[in-house]
XYZ file of C-alpha atoms in Angstrom:
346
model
C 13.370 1.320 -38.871
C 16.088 4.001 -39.416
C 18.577 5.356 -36.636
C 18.158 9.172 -36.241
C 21.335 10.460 -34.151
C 20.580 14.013 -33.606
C 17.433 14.835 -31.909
C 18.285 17.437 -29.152
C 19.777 16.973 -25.714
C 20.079 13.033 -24.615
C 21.159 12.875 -20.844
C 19.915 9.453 -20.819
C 22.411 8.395 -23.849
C 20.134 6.572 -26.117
C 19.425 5.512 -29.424
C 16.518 6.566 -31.139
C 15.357 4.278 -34.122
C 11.880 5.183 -35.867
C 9.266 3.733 -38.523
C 7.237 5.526 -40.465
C 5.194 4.485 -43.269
C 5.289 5.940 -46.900
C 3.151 8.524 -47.922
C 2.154 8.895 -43.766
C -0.733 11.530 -43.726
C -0.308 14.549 -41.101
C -1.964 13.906 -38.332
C -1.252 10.621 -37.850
C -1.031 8.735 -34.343
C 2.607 7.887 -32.435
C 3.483 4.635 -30.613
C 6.395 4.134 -28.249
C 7.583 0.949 -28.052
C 10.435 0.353 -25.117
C 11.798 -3.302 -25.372
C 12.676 -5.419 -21.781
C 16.036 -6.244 -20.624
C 18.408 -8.109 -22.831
C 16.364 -7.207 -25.656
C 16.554 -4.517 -28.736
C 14.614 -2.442 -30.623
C 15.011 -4.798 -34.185
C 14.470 -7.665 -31.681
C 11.483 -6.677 -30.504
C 9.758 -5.391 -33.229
C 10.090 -8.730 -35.087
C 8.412 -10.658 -33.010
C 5.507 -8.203 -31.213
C 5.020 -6.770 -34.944
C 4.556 -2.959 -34.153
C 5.747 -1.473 -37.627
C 3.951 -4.223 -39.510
C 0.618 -2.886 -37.597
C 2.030 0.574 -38.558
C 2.148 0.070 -42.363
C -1.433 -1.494 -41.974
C -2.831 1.027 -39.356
C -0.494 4.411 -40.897
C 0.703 5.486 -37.496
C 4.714 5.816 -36.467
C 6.591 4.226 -34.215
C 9.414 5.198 -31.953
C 11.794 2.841 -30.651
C 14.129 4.105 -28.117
C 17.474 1.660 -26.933
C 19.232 1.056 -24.323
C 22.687 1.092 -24.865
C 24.926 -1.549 -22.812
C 27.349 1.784 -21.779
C 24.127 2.317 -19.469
C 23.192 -1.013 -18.225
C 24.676 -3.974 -19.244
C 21.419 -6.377 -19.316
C 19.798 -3.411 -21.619
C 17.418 -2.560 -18.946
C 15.686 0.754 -19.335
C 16.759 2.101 -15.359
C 13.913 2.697 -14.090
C 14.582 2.401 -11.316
C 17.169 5.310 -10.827
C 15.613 8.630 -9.829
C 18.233 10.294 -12.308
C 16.895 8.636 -15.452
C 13.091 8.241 -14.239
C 12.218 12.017 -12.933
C 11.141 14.438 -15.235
C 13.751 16.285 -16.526
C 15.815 14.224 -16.224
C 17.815 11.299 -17.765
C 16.384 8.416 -19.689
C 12.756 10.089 -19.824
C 13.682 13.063 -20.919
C 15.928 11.616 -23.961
C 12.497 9.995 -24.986
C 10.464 12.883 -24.449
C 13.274 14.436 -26.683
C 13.016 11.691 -29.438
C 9.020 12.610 -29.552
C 9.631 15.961 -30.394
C 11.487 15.098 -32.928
C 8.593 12.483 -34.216
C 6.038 15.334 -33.940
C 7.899 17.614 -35.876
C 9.163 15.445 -38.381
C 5.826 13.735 -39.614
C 3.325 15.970 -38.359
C 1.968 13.862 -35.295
C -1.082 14.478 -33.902
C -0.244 15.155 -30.519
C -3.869 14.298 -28.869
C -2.362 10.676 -29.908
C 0.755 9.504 -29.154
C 0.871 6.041 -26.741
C 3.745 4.107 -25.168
C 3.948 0.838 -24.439
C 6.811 -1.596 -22.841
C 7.690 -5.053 -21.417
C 9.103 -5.581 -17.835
C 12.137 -2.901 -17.605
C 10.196 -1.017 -20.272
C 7.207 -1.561 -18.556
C 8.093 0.224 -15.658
C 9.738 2.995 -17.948
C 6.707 3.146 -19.344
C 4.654 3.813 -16.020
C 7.069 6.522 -15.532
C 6.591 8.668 -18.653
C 3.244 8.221 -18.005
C 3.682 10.147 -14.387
C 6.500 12.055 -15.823
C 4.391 13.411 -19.156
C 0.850 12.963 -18.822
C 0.363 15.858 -21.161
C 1.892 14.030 -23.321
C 0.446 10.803 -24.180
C -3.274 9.720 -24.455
C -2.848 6.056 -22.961
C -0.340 3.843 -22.361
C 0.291 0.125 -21.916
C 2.259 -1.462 -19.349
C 3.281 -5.500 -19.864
C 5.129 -7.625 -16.900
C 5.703 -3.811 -15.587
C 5.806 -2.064 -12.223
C 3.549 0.800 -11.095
C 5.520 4.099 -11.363
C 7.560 4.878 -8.210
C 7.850 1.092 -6.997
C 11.434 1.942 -6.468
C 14.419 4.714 -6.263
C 17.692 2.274 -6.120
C 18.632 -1.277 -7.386
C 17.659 -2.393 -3.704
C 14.626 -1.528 -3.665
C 13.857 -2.468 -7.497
C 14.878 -6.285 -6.328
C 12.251 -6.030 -3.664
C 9.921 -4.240 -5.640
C 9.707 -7.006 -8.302
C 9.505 -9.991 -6.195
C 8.184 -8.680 -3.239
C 6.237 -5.557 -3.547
C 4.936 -3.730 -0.704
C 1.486 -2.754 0.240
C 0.415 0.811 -0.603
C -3.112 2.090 -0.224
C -4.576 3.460 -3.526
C -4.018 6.942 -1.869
C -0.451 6.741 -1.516
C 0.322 4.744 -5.098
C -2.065 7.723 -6.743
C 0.101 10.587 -5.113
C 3.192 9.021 -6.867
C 1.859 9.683 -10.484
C 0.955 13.083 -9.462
C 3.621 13.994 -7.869
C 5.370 13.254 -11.010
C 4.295 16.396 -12.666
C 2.489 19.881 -12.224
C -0.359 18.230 -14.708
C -3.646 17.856 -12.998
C -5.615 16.053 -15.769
C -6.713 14.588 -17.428
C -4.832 12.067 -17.235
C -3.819 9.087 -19.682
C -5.673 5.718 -19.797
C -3.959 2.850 -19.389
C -4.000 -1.248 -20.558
C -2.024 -3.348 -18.179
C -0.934 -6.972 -18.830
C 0.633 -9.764 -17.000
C 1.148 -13.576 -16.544
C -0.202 -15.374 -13.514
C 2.375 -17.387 -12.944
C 5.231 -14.653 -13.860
C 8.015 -15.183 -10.902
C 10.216 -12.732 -12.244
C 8.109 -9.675 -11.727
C 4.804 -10.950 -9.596
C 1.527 -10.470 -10.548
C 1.023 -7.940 -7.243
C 2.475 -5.674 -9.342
C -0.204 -5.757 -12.066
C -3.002 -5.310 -8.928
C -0.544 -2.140 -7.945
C -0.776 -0.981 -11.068
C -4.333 -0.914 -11.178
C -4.922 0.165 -8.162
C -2.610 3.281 -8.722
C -4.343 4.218 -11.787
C -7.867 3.335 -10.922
C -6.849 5.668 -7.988
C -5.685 8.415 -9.929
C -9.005 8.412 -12.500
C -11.196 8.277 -9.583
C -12.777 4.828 -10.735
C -14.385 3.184 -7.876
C -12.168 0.527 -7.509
C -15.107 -2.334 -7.065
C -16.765 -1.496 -10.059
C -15.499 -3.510 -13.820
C -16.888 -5.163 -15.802
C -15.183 -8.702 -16.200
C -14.605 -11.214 -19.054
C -12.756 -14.571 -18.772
C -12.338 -17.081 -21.134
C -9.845 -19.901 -21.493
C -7.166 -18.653 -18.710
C -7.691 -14.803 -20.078
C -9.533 -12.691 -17.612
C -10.023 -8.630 -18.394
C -11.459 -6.478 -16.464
C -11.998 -2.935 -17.636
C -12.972 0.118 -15.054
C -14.999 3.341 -16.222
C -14.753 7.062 -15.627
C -16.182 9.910 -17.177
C -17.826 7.770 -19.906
C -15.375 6.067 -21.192
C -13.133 2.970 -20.525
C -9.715 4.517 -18.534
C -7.919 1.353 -17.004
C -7.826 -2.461 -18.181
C -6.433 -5.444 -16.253
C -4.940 -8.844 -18.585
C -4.087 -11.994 -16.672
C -3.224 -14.460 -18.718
C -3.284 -17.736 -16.973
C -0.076 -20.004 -17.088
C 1.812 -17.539 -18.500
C 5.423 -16.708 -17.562
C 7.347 -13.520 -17.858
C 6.943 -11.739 -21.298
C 4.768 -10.039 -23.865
C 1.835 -12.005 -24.808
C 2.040 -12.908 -28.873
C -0.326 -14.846 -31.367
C 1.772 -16.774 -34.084
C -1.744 -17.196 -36.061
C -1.021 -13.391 -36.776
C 2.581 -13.654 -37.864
C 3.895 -12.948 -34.401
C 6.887 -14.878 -32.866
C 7.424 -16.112 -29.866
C 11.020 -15.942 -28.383
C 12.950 -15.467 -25.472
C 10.269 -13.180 -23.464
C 7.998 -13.342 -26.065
C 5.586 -15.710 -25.786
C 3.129 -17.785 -28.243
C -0.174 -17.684 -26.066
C -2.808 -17.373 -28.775
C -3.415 -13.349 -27.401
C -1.924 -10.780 -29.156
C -0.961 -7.749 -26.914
C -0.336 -5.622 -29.700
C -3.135 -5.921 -31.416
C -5.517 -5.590 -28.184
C -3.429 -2.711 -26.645
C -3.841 -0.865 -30.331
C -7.403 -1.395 -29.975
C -7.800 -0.226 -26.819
C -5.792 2.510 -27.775
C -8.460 3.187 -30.716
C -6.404 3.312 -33.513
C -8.839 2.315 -36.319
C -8.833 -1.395 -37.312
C -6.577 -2.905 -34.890
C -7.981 -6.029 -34.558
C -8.850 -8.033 -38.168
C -12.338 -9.213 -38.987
C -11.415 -12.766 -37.813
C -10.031 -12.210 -34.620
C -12.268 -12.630 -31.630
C -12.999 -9.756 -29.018
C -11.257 -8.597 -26.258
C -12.070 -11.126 -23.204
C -12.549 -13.682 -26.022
C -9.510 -13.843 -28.057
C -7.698 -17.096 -26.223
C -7.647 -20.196 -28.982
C -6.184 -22.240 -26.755
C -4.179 -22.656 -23.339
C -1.195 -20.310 -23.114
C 2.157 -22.549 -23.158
C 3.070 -23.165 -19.158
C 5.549 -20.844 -17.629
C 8.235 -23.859 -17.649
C 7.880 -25.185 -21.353
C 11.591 -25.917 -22.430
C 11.559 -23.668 -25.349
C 13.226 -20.810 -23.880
C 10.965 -18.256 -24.463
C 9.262 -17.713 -20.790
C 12.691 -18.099 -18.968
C 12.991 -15.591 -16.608
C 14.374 -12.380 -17.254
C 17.348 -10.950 -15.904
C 17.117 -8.657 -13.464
C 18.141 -5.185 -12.956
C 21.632 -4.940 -13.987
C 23.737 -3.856 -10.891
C 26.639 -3.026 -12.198
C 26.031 0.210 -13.718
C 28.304 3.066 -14.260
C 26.743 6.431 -12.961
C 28.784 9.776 -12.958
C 31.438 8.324 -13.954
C 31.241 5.932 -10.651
C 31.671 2.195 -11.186
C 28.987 1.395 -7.780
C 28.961 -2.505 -8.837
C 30.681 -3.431 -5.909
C 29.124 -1.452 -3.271
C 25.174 -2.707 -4.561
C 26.282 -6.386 -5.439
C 27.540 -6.435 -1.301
C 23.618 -4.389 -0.222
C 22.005 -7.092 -2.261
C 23.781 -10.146 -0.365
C 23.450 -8.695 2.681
C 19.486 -8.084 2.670
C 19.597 -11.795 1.047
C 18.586 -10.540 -2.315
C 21.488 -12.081 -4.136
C 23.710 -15.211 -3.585
């Protein structure tokens, strides 16, 4: 990956690395990768292998980072109306940085995707409200459905303790993210059952939301489980729009396959499924999954590692920083005293 500084206006003060491969044709696909808290772009990469599928696949990747000037755990804020609106802030610095991409390699702009873990996650469900003109799918991992919360208060409840929303309502947030009225971008969700750090009611949000917002009929997927990893995929207009991963056992992270050369780390976790190579073939990016590899609904070897292994990697995440600097405004104080009081922080 290089570093490209200059790539038009940045309110949300980012970095932007990118990968390319040599000799990239025109026309080629984009993938956005945003990395969870505490993690970085190089980080990231080297374990979920994104620009190694890149070089096989010939499609670029962006990586946008957080900066710790921002948020001092390196969470994306998602959280923050000011970074998470369109327009505005950390979204629109990445909708920035894919300009760029387009311009610079020739992207073909019926495919760029995004994808991201936890913080990034929910990122990710917003620039899917935010820009649905812009991307053809997305994926969101150990995420939150987009508008699950507008302050650090409400992010703490939102990931532990997420209210309940009809479809209805969760739908009207995605659109009221944007003028666009369709269609709208398909998306692959992903999480582990037995993640505490962001709950698994978050994943049914999510689907609900965006089954919602395709006009699936909620009650109607087809389902495939084997060894601890369910899918279900729902239809709409022909084709598949929204897919559900539980992956049983597992923790809080991205889900990784070392048979593939992937690496499991903190957040990162060996559970014989590779995420990145399902989400790419959901996506339809040509080839995604190798000859040997077993389908979608199929591809778990053996058990996933349980959520309290030892080795580090599913520990939980931290979460939302609260301590962040806005508008020149250090507001530490004032949220870490709102979180004690509503008993959301010893």
């Amino acid at each position: 990956m290089q570093e490209i500084e200059q790539f038009g206006p940045n309110p949300g003060a980012l970095r932007m690395l990118a990968y390319a491969p040599r000799d990239l044709p025109a026309g080629a696909p984009l993938v956005v990768v945003l990395h969870g808290c505490t993690q970085d772009a190089y980080g990231y990469d080297s374990h979920a292998g994104w620009t190694r599928l890149a070089e096989r696949e010939g499609f670029a990747v962006l990586y946008p980072e957080q900066q710790r000037a921002n948020n001092a755990q390196r969470c994306f804020n998602w959280f923050l109306a000011a970074d998470a609106a369109r327009g505005l802030g950390e979204t629109r610095s990445i909708r920035e940085m894919i300009a760029v991409m387009v311009a610079r390699h020739g992207i073909d702009e019926s495919r760029i995707f995004v994808t991201g873990l936890s913080a990034g996650g929910a990122m990710a469900s917003a620039l899917l409200a935010d820009y649905p003109e812009v991307f053809a799918a997305g994926a969101v991992i150990a995420g939150l459905p987009c508008g699950a919360a507008r302050s650090i208060p409400e992010a703490f409840e939102a990931m532990s303790r997420p209210g309940d929303r009809s479809a209805a309502e969760l739908g009207d947030l995605v659109r009221a993210g944007s003028p666009h009225a369709g269609p709208w971008p398909r998306i692959s969700i992903w999480h582990g059952a037995a993640d505490t750090t962001v709950v698994p009611k978050n994943a049914e949000n999510l689907v609900k939301q965006w089954v919602e917002v395709h006009g699936a009929a909620h009650g109607e997927f087809h389902e495939e489980v084997s060894d601890g990893h369910l899918r279900r995929v729902w239809r709409a207009g022909g084709r598949d729009v929204v897919e559900l991963h539980v992956i049983a056992g597992m923790g809080h992270g991205t889900p990784l396959d070392a048979r593939l050369g992937e690496r499991k780390g903190p957040y990162m976790l060996d559970v014989g499924v590779s995420s990145t190579r399902l989400i790419a073939k959901f996506w339809g990016l040509s080839g995604a999954v190798a000859e040997d590899e077993a389908p979608a609904g199929q591809a778990v070897a053996r058990r996933p590692e349980p959520a309290a292994s030892g080795a580090g990697e599913s520990r939980q995440e931290p979460r939302p920083d609260n301590a962040r600097r806005f508008r020149g405004a250090d507001i530490g104080g004032t949220i870490e005293r709102a979180l004690r009081a509503a008993g959301l922080m010893r």
